[in-house]
Amino acid sequence: MELFLIAAEQFHAEACFDLAVSYEIGVGVKKNLPLAFKYYQKAALLGDKQSIYETGRCYVQGNIKN
């Protein structure tokens, strides 16, 4: 998980997406929906298409707070 965090800090979209999924479902880390959303957003801003979808899904399902 540490390598994903390092890659995400260096703006690697796929690492951000993988972290988001891990935090959303609690694989390898404690489940944390706000942190999952943060990484989905970061990956989406970096152009990751799946993360763009997941960010929208979070808004629709109400999994985040503004």
XYZ file of N, CA and C in Angstrom:
198
model
N 0.816 -1.186 0.000
C 0.000 0.000 0.000
C 0.869 1.262 0.000
N 2.006 1.167 0.639
C 2.898 2.326 0.721
C 3.354 2.785 -0.665
N 3.606 1.838 -1.556
C 4.042 2.207 -2.908
C 2.931 2.913 -3.674
N 1.683 2.499 -3.451
C 0.560 3.180 -4.089
C 0.459 4.618 -3.586
N 0.674 4.807 -2.296
C 0.632 6.158 -1.730
C 1.727 7.040 -2.322
N 2.911 6.485 -2.466
C 4.021 7.241 -3.059
C 3.699 7.608 -4.503
N 3.196 6.637 -5.258
C 2.850 6.897 -6.661
C 1.725 7.922 -6.767
N 0.742 7.838 -5.883
C -0.371 8.793 -5.905
C 0.120 10.206 -5.611
N 1.066 10.335 -4.696
C 1.638 11.648 -4.391
C 2.370 12.230 -5.596
N 2.813 11.347 -6.492
C 3.517 11.782 -7.700
C 2.569 11.851 -8.900
N 1.277 11.935 -8.609
C 0.237 12.133 -9.620
C 0.116 10.985 -10.616
N 0.194 9.761 -10.139
C -0.013 8.579 -10.974
C -1.487 8.200 -10.869
N -2.227 8.390 -11.958
C -3.680 8.215 -11.943
C -4.100 6.804 -11.553
N -3.437 5.797 -12.086
C -3.824 4.418 -11.789
C -3.614 4.086 -10.311
N -2.562 4.608 -9.725
C -2.323 4.392 -8.290
C -3.418 5.060 -7.468
N -3.825 6.251 -7.876
C -4.917 6.935 -7.179
C -6.195 6.110 -7.255
N -6.481 5.580 -8.431
C -7.676 4.753 -8.594
C -7.597 3.510 -7.716
N -6.464 2.835 -7.720
C -6.307 1.628 -6.907
C -6.462 1.933 -5.420
N -5.929 3.051 -4.978
C -6.104 3.456 -3.583
C -7.574 3.718 -3.279
N -8.249 4.387 -4.185
C -9.667 4.685 -3.982
C -10.474 3.407 -3.808
N -10.239 2.438 -4.671
C -10.956 1.161 -4.575
C -10.640 0.484 -3.246
N -9.382 0.483 -2.868
C -8.975 -0.141 -1.604
C -9.679 0.505 -0.419
N -9.721 1.830 -0.399
C -10.385 2.523 0.705
C -11.901 2.352 0.656
N -12.458 2.232 -0.530
C -13.911 2.082 -0.630
C -14.380 0.730 -0.100
N -13.643 -0.323 -0.408
C -14.095 -1.653 0.013
C -13.316 -2.212 1.195
N -12.274 -1.524 1.613
C -11.525 -1.940 2.794
C -10.575 -3.096 2.564
N -9.881 -3.085 1.439
C -8.902 -4.140 1.143
C -7.505 -3.611 1.443
N -6.855 -4.209 2.435
C -5.505 -3.795 2.797
C -5.450 -2.570 3.689
N -6.574 -1.894 3.823
C -6.693 -0.707 4.672
C -8.085 -0.706 5.303
N -8.242 0.105 6.328
C -9.561 0.262 6.930
C -10.461 1.029 5.960
N -11.700 0.589 5.817
C -12.656 1.239 4.922
C -12.808 2.713 5.302
N -12.709 3.586 4.285
C -12.766 5.025 4.522
C -13.335 5.694 3.268
N -14.650 5.907 3.249
C -15.298 6.449 2.054
C -14.855 7.867 1.698
N -14.669 8.771 2.658
C -14.182 10.107 2.270
C -12.805 10.060 1.603
N -11.942 9.190 2.089
C -10.615 9.072 1.485
C -10.702 8.409 0.109
N -11.599 7.439 -0.026
C -11.821 6.815 -1.336
C -12.256 7.868 -2.347
N -13.199 8.712 -1.943
C -13.678 9.757 -2.835
C -12.555 10.716 -3.214
N -11.721 11.063 -2.244
C -10.584 11.960 -2.509
C -9.696 11.393 -3.612
N -9.396 10.100 -3.530
C -8.520 9.498 -4.536
C -9.230 9.290 -5.870
N -10.552 9.011 -5.853
C -11.295 8.960 -7.118
C -11.231 10.328 -7.800
N -11.438 11.387 -7.034
C -11.387 12.738 -7.599
C -10.013 13.054 -8.177
N -8.979 12.717 -7.431
C -7.617 13.009 -7.893
C -7.331 12.275 -9.200
N -7.699 10.995 -9.254
C -7.472 10.219 -10.473
C -8.314 10.759 -11.627
N -9.533 11.183 -11.324
C -10.403 11.749 -12.361
C -9.783 13.016 -12.940
N -9.256 13.859 -12.073
C -8.609 15.091 -12.540
C -7.362 14.802 -13.370
N -6.781 13.623 -13.154
C -5.613 13.214 -13.937
C -6.019 12.499 -15.229
N -7.337 12.396 -15.470
C -7.826 11.854 -16.730
C -8.221 10.394 -16.724
N -8.251 9.749 -15.567
C -8.630 8.336 -15.509
C -10.141 8.201 -15.705
N -10.548 7.548 -16.785
C -11.965 7.476 -17.152
C -12.799 6.722 -16.128
N -12.290 5.629 -15.602
C -13.040 4.874 -14.602
C -13.251 5.719 -13.344
N -12.271 6.511 -12.994
C -12.392 7.373 -11.815
C -13.399 8.496 -12.032
N -13.501 8.972 -13.254
C -14.522 9.973 -13.570
C -15.898 9.375 -13.312
N -16.098 8.148 -13.781
C -17.360 7.447 -13.544
C -17.600 7.251 -12.047
N -16.588 6.762 -11.339
C -16.734 6.470 -9.909
C -17.008 7.741 -9.105
N -16.400 8.848 -9.482
C -16.670 10.116 -8.811
C -18.142 10.485 -8.972
N -18.647 10.357 -10.182
C -20.068 10.620 -10.422
C -20.961 9.679 -9.641
N -20.585 8.415 -9.575
C -21.364 7.423 -8.825
C -21.432 7.804 -7.349
N -20.325 8.258 -6.811
C -20.304 8.678 -5.403
C -21.276 9.831 -5.167
N -21.309 10.789 -6.094
C -22.246 11.901 -5.964
C -23.685 11.404 -6.030
N -23.990 10.550 -7.000
C -25.356 10.054 -7.185
C -25.815 9.241 -5.983
N -24.948 8.392 -5.457
C -25.312 7.534 -4.333
C -25.249 8.262 -2.996
N -24.716 9.466 -2.994
C -24.641 10.234 -1.760
C -23.559 9.760 -0.810
N -22.498 9.172 -1.363
C -21.407 8.659 -0.536
C -20.426 9.737 -0.099
N -20.696 10.967 -0.450
C -19.771 12.054 -0.113
C -20.557 13.231 0.439
N -19.830 14.128 1.052
C -20.434 15.373 1.532
C -19.586 16.520 1.027
N -20.243 17.570 0.554
C -19.520 18.746 0.060
C -19.003 19.566 1.213
